[in-house]
MMTF fields as JSON, N, C-alpha, C and O atoms, coordinates in Angstrom:
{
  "mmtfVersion": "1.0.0",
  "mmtfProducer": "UNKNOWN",
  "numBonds": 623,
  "numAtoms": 624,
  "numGroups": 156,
  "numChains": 1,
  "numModels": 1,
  "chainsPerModel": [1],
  "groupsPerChain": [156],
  "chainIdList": ["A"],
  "bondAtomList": [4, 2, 8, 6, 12, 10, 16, 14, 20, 18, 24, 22, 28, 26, 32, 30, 36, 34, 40, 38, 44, 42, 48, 46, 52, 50, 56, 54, 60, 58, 64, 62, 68, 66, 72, 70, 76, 74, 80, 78, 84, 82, 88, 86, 92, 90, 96, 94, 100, 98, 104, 102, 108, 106, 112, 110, 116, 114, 120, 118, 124, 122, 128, 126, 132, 130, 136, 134, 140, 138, 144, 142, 148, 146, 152, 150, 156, 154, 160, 158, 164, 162, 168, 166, 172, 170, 176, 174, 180, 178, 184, 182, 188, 186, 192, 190, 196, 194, 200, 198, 204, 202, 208, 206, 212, 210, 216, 214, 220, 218, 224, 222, 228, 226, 232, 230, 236, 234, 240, 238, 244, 242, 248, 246, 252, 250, 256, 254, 260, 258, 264, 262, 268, 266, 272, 270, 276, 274, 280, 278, 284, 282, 288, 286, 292, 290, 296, 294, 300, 298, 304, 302, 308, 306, 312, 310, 316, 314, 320, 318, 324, 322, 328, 326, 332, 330, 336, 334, 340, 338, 344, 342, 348, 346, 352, 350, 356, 354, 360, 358, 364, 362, 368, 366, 372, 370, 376, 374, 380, 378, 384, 382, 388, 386, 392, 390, 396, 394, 400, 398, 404, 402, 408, 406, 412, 410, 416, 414, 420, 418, 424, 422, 428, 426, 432, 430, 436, 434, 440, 438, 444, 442, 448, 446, 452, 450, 456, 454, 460, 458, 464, 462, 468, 466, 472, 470, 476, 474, 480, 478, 484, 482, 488, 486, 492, 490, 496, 494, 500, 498, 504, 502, 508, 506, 512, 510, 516, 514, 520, 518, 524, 522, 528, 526, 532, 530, 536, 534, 540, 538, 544, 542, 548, 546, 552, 550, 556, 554, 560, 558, 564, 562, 568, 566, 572, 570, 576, 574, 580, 578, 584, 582, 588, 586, 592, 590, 596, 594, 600, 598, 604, 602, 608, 606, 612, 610, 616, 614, 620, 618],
  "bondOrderList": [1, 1, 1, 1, 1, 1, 1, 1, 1, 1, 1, 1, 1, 1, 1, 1, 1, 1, 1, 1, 1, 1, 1, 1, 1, 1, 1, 1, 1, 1, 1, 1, 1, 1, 1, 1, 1, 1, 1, 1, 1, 1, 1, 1, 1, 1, 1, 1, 1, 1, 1, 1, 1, 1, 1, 1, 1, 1, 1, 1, 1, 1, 1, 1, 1, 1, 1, 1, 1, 1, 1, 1, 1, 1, 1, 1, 1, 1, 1, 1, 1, 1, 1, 1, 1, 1, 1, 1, 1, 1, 1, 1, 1, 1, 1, 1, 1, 1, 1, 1, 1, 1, 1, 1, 1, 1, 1, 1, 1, 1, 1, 1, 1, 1, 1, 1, 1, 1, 1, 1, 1, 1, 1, 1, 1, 1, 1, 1, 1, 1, 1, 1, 1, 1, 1, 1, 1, 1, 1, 1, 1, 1, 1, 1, 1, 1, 1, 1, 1, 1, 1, 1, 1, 1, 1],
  "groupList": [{"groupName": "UNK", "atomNameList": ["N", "CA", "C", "O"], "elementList": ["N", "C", "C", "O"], "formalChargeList": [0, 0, 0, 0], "bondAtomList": [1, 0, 2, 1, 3, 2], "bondOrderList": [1, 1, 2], "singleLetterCode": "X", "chemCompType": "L-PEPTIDE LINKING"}],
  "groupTypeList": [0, 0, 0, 0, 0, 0, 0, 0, 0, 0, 0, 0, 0, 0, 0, 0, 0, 0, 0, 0, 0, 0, 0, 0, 0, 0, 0, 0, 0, 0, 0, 0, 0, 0, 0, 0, 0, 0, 0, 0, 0, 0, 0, 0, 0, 0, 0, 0, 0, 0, 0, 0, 0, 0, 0, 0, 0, 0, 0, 0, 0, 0, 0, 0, 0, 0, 0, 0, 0, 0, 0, 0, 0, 0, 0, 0, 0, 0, 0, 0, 0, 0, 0, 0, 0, 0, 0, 0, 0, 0, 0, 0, 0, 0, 0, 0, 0, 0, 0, 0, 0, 0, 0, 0, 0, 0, 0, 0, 0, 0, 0, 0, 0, 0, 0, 0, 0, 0, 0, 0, 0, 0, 0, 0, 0, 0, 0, 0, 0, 0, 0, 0, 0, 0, 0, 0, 0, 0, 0, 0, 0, 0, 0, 0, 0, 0, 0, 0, 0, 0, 0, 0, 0, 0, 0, 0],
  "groupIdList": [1, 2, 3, 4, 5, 6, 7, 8, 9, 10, 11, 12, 13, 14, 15, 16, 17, 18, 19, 20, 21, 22, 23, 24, 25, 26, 27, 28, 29, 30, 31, 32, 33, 34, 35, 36, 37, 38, 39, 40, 41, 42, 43, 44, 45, 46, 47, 48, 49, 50, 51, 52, 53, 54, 55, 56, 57, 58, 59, 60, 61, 62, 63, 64, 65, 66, 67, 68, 69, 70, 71, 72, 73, 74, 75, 76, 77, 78, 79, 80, 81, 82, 83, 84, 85, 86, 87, 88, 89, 90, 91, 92, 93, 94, 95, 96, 97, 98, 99, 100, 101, 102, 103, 104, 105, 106, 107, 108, 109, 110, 111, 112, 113, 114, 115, 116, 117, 118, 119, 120, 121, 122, 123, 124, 125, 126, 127, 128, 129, 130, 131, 132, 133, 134, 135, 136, 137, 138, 139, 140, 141, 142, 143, 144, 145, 146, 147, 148, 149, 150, 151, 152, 153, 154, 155, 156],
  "secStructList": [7, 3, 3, 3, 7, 7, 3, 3, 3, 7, 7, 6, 6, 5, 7, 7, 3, 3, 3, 3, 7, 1, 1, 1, 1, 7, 1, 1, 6, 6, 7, 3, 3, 7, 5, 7, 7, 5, 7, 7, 1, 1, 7, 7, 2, 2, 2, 2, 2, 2, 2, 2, 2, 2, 2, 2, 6, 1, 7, 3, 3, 1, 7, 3, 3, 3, 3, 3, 3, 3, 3, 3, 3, 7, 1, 1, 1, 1, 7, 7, 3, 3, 3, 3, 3, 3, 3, 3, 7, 7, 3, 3, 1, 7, 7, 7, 7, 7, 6, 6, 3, 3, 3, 3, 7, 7, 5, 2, 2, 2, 2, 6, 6, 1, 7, 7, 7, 1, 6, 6, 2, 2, 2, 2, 6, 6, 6, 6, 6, 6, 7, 7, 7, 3, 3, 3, 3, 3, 3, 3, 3, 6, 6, 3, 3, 3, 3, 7, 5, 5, 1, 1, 1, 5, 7, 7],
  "xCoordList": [-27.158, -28.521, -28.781, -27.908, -29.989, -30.816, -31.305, -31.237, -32.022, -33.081, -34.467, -34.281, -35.947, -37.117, -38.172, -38.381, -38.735, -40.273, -41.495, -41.432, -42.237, -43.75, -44.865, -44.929, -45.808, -47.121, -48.054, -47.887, -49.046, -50.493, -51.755, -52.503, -51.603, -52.738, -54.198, -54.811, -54.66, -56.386, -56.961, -56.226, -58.223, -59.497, -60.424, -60.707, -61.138, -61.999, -61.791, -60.766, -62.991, -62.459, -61.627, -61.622, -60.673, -59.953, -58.47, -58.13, -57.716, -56.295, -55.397, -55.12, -54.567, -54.119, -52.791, -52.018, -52.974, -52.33, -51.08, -51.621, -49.779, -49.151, -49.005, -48.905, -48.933, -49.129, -47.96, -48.223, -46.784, -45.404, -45.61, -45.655, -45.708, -45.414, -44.771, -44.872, -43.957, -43.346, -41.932, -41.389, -41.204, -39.913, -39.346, -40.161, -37.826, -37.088, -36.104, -35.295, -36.089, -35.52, -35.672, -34.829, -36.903, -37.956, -37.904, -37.905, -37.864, -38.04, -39.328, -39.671, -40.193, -41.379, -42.18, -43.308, -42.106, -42.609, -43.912, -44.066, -44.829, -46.215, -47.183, -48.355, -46.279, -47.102, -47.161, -46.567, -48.025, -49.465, -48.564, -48.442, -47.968, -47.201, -48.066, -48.743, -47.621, -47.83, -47.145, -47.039, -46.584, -46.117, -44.684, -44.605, -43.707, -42.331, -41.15, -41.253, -40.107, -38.548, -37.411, -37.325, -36.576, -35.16, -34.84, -35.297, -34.068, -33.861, -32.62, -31.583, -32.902, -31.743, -30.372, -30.836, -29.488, -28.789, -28.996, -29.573, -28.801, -29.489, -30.623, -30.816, -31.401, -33.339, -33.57, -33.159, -34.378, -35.214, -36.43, -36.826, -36.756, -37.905, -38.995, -39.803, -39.229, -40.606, -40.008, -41.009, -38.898, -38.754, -38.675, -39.171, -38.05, -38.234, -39.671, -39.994, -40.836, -42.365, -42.565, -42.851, -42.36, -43.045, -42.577, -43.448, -41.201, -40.557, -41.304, -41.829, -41.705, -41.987, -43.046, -43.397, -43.886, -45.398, -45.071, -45.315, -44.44, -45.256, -44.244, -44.251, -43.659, -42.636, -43.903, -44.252, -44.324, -45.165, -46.251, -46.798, -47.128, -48.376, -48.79, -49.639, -48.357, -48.28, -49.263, -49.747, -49.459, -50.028, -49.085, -47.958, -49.514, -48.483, -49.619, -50.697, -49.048, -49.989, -49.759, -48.599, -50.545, -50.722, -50.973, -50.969, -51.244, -51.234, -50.869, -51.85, -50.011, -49.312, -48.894, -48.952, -48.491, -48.414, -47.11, -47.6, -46.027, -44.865, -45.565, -45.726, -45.996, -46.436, -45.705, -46.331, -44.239, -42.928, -42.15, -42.144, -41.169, -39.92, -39.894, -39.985, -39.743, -39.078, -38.217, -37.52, -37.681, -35.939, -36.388, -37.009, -35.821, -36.162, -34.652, -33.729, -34.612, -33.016, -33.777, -34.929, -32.667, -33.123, -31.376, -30.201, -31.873, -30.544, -30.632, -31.468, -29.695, -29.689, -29.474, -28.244, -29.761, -29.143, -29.619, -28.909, -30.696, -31.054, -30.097, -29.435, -29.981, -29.598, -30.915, -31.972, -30.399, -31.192, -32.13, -31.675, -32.782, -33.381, -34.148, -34.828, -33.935, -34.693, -35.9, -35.695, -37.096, -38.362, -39.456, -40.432, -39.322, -40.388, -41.397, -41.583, -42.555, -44.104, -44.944, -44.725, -45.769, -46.525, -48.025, -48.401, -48.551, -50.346, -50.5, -49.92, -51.234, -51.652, -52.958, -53.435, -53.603, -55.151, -55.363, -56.335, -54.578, -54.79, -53.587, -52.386, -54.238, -54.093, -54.382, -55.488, -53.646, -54.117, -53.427, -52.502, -53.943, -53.303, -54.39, -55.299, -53.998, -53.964, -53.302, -52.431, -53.553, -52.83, -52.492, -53.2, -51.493, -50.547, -50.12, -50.43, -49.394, -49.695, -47.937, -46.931, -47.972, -46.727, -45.726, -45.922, -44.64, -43.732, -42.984, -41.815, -43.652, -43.053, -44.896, -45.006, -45.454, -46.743, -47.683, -47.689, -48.687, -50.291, -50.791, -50.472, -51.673, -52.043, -53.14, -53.798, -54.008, -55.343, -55.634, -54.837, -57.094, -57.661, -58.35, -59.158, -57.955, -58.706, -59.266, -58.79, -60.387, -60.681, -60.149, -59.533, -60.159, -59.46, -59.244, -58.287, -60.974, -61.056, -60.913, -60.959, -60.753, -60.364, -58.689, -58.103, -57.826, -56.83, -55.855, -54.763, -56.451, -56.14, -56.358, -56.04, -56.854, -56.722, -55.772, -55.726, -54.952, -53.986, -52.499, -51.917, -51.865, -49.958, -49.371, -49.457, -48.544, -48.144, -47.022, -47.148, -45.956, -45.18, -45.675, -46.592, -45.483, -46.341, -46.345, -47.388, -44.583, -44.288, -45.616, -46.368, -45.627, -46.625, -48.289, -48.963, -48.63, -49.844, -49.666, -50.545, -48.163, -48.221, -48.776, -49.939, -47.593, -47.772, -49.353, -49.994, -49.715, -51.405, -51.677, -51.784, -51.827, -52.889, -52.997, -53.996, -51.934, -51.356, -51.688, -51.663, -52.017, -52.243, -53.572, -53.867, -54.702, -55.731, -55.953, -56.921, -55.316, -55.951, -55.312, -54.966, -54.917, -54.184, -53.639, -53.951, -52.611, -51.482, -50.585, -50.073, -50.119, -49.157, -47.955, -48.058, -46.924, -46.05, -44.966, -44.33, -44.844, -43.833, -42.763, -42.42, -41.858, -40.834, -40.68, -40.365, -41.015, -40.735, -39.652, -39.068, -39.394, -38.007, -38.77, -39.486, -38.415, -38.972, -37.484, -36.811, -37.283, -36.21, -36.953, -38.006, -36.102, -36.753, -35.497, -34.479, -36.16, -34.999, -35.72, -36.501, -35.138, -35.968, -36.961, -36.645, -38.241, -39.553, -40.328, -41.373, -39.666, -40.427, -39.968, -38.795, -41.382, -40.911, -40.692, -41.524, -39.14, -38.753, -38.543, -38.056, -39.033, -38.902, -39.151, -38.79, -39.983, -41.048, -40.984, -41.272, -40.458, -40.117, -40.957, -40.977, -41.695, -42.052, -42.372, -43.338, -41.098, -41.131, -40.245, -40.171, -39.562, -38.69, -38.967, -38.201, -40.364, -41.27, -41.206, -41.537, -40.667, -40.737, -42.139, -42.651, -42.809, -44.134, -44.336, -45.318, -43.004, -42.404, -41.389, -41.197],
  "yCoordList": [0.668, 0.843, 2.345, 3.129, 2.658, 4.294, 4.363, 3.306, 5.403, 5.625, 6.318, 7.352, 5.625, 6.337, 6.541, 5.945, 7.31, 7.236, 6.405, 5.62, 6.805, 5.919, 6.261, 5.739, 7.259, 7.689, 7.073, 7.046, 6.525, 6.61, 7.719, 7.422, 8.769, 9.717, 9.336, 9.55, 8.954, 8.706, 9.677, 10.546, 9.785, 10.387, 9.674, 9.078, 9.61, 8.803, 7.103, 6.489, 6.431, 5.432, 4.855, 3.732, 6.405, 6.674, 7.004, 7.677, 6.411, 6.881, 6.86, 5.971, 8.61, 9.129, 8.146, 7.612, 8.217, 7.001, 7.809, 8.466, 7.607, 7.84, 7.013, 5.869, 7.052, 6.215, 6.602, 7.507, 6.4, 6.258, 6.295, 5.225, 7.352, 6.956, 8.007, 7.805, 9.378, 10.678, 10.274, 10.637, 9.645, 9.955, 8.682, 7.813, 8.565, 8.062, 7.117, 7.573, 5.482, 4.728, 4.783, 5.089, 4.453, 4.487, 3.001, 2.069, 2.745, 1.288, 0.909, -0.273, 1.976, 2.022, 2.303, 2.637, 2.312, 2.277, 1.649, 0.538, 2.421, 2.0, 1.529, 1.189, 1.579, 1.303, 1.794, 2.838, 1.69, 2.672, 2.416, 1.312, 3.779, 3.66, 5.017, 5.989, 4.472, 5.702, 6.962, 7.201, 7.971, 9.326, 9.121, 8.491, 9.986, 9.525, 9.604, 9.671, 9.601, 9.938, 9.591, 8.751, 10.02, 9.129, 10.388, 11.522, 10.017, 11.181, 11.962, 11.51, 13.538, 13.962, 15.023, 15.982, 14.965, 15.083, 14.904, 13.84, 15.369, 14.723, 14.978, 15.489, 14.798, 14.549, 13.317, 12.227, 13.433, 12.6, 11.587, 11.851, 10.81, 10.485, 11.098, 11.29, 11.459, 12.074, 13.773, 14.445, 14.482, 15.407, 15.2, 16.033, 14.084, 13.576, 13.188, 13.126, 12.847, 12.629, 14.036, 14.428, 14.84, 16.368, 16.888, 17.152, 17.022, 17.854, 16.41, 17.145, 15.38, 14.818, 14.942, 14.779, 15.327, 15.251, 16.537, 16.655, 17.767, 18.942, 19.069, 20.15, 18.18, 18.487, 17.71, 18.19, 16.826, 15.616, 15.747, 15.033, 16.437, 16.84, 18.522, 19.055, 18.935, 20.763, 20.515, 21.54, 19.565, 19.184, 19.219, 18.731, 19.763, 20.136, 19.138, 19.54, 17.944, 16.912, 17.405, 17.695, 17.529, 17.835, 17.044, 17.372, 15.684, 14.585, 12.897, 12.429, 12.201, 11.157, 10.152, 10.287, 9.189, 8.116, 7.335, 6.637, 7.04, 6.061, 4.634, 4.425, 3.62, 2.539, 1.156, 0.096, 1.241, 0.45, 0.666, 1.66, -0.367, -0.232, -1.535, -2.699, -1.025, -1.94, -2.076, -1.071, -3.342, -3.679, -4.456, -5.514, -3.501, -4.41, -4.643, -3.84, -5.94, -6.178, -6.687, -7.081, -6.505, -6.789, -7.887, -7.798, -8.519, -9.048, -8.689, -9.194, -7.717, -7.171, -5.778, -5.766, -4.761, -3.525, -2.404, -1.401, -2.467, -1.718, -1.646, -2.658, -0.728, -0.849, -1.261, -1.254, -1.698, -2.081, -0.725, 0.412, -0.826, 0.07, 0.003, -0.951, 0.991, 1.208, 2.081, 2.964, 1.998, 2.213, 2.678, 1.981, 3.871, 4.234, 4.553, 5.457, 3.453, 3.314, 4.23, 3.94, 5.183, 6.35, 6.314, 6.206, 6.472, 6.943, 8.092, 8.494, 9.088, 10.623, 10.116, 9.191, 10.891, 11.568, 12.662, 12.725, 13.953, 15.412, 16.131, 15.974, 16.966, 17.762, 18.956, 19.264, 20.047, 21.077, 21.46, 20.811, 22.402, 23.011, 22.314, 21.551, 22.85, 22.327, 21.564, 22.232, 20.278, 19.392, 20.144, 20.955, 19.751, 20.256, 19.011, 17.838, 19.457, 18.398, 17.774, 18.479, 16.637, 16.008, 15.325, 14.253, 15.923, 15.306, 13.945, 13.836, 13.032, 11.559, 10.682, 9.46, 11.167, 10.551, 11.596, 12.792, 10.413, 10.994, 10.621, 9.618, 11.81, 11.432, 11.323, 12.299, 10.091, 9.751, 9.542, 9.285, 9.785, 9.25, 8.13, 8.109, 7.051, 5.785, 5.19, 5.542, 4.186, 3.077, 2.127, 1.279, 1.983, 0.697, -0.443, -1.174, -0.321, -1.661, -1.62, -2.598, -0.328, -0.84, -0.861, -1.882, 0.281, -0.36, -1.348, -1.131, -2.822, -3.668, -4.415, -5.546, -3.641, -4.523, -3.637, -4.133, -2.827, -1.939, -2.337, -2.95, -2.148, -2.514, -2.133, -0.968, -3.281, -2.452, -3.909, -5.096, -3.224, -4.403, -5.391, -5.002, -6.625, -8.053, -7.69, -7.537, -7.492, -6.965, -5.904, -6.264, -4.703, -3.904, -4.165, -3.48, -5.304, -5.728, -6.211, -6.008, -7.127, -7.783, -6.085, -5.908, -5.013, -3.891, -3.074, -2.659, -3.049, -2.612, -3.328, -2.751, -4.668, -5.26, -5.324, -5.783, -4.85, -4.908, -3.462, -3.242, -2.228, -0.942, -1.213, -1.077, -1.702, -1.873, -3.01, -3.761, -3.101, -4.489, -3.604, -4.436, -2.288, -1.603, -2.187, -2.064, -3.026, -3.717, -3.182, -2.298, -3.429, -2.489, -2.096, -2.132, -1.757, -1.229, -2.322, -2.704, -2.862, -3.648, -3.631, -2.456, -4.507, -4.604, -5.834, -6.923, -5.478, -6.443, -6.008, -4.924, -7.401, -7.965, -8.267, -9.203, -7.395, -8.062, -8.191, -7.208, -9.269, -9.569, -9.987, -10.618, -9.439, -9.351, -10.368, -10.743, -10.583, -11.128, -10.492, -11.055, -9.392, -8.509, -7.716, -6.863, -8.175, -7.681, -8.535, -8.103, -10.615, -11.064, -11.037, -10.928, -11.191, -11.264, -12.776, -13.663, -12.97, -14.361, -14.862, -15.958, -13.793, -13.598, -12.716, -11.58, -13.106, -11.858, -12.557, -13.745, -11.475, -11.859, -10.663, -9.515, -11.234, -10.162, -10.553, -11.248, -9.855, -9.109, -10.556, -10.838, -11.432, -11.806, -13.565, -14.503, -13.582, -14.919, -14.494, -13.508, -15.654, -15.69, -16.161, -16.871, -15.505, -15.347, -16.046, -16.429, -16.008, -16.079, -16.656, -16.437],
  "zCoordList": [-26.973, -26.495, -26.281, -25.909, -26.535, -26.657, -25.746, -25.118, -25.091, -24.515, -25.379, -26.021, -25.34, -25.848, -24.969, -23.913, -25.413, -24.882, -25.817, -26.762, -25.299, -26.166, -25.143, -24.03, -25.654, -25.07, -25.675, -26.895, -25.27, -26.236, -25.308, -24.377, -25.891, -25.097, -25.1, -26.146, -24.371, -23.766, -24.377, -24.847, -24.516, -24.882, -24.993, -26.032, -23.793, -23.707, -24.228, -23.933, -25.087, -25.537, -26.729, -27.232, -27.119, -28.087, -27.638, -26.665, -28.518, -28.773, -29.625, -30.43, -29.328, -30.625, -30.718, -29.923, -32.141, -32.642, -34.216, -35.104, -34.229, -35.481, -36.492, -36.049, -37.86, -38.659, -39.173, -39.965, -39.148, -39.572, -41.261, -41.869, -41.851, -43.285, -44.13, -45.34, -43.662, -43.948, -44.012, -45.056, -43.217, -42.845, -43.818, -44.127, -44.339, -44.876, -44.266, -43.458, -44.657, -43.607, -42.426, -41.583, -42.253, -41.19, -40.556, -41.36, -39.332, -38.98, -38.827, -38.836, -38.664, -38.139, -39.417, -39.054, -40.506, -41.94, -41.711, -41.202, -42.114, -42.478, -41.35, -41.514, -39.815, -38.455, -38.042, -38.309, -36.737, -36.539, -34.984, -34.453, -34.414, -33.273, -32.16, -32.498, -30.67, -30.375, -30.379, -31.582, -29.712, -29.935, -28.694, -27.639, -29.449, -28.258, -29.076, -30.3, -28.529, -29.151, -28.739, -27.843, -29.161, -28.256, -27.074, -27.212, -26.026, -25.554, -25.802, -26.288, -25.302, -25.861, -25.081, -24.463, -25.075, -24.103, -22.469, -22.242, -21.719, -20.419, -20.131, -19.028, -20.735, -20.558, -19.619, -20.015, -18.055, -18.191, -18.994, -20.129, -18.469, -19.467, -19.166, -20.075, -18.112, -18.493, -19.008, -19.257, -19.19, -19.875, -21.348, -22.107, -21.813, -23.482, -23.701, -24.887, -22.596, -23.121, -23.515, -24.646, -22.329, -22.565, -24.068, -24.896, -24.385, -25.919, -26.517, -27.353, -26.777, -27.958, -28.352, -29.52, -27.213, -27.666, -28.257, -29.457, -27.483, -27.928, -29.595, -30.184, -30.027, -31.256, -32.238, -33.317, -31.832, -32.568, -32.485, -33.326, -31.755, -31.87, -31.69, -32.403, -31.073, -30.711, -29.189, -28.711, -28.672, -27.492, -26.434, -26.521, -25.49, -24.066, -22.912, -22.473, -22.667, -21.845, -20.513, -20.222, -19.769, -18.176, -17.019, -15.832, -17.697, -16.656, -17.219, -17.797, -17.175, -17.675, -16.242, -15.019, -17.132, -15.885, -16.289, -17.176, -16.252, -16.579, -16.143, -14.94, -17.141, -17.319, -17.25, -17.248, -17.19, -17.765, -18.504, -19.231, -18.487, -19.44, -20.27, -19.88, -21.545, -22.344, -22.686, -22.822, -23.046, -23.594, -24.918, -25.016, -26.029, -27.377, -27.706, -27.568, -28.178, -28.568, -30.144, -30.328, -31.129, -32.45, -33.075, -32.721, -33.781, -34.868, -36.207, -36.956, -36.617, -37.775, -38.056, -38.001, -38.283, -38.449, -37.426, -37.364, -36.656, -35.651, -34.371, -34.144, -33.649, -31.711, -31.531, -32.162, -30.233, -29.142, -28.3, -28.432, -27.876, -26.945, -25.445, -25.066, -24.829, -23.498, -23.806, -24.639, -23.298, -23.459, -22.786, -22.511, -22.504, -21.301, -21.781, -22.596, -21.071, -22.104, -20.87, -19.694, -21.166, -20.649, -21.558, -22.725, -20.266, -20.826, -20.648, -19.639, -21.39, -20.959, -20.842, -21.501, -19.813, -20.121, -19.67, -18.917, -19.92, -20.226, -20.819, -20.599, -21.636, -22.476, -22.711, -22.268, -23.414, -23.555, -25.11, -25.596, -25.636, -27.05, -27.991, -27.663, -29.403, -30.202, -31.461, -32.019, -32.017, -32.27, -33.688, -34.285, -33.968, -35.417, -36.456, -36.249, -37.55, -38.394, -38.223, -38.3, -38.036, -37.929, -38.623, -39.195, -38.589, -39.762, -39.741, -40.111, -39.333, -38.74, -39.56, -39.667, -39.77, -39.881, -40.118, -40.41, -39.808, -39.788, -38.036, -37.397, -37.56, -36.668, -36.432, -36.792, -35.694, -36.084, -34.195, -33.292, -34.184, -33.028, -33.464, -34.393, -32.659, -33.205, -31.905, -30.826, -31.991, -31.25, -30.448, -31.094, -29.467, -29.121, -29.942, -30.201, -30.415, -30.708, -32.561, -33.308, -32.906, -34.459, -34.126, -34.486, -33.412, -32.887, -33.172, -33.696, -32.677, -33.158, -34.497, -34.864, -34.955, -37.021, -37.045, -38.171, -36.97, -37.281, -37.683, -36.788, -38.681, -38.585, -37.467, -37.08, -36.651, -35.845, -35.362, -35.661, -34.529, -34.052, -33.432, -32.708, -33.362, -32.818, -31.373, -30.737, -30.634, -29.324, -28.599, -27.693, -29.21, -29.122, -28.626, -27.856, -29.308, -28.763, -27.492, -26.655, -27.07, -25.811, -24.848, -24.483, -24.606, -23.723, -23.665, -22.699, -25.508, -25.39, -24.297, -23.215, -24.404, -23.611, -22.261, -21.706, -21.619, -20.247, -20.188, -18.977, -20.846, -20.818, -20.418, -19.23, -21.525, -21.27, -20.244, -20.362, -19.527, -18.264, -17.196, -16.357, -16.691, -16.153, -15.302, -14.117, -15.772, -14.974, -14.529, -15.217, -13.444, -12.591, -13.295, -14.521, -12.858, -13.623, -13.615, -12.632, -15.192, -15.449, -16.099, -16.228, -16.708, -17.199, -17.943, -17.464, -19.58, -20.678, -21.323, -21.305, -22.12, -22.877, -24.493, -24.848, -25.043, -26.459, -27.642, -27.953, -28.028, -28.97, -29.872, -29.785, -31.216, -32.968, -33.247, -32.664, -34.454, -35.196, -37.022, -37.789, -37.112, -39.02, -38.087, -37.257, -38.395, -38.001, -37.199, -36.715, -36.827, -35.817, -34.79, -34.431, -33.959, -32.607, -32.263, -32.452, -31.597, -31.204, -29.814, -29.535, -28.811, -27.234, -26.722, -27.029, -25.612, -25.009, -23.679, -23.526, -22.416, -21.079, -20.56, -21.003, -19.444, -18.872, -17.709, -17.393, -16.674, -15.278, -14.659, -13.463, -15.893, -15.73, -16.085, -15.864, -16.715, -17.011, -18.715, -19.372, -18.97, -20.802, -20.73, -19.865, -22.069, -22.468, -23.999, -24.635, -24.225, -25.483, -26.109, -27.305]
}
């Protein structure tokens, strides 16, 4: 098991969003993720939010919130991971072009027509219902999702 981050930065009723389609043996191939990394030597998580954004966007965020943790367990060639899911809504700099993707400001609500992990929509939606700070379980089996616990209640 790893440790990551995962931001989706606010702007208004928009958020910047990566579209995974640069990098090689990619797990995240062709989906539309938010911004975040593994951490790296002894980094907190909110010190691995700060270096990922500013590596992944050239944005230095100034106000963020730690939202929860996720535990994704997978069967098949991936690790497992720990997951610290974060909202920004401030910012400063300007954004740069990123070598993991494309980076788009999108809609909430186009958002969701978007590729993206099944798991992923469960945490959107708990982002947008600003639910307190929780703790989900998402297990894959390839690319489905086959169990989804959250805060210790299978959902899934």
């Amino acid at each position: 098991m790893y440790n990551t981050t995962l931001c989706y930065v606010l702007r208004g009723d928009e958020v910047l969003m990566l579209h995974r389609i640069k990098k090689k043996n990619d797990m995240n191939q062709d989906k539309w993720i938010g911004i975040g990394g593994k951490f790296e030597g002894e980094e907190s998580p909110d010190e691995c939010l700060l270096r990922e954004a500013k590596e992944e966007t050239g944005l230095t965020l100034t106000s963020w919130k730690c939202r929860g943790v996720i535990t994704f367990l997978t069967e098949g060639k991936w690790e497992g991971e720990h997951m610290y899911l974060f909202t920004a809504d401030g910012f400063e700099g300007e954004m740069i072009d990123c070598n993991e993707g494309e980076l788009r400001w999108v809609s909430r609500e186009f958002l969701n027509d978007l590729p993206k992990w099944e798991g992923d929509q469960i945490f959107l939606d708990l982002l947008w219902q600003d639910a307190p700070f929780f703790l989900l379980k998402l297990r894959y089996d390839g690319e489905k999702l086959v169990e989804a616990v959250l805060n210790g209640k299978k959902i899934k």
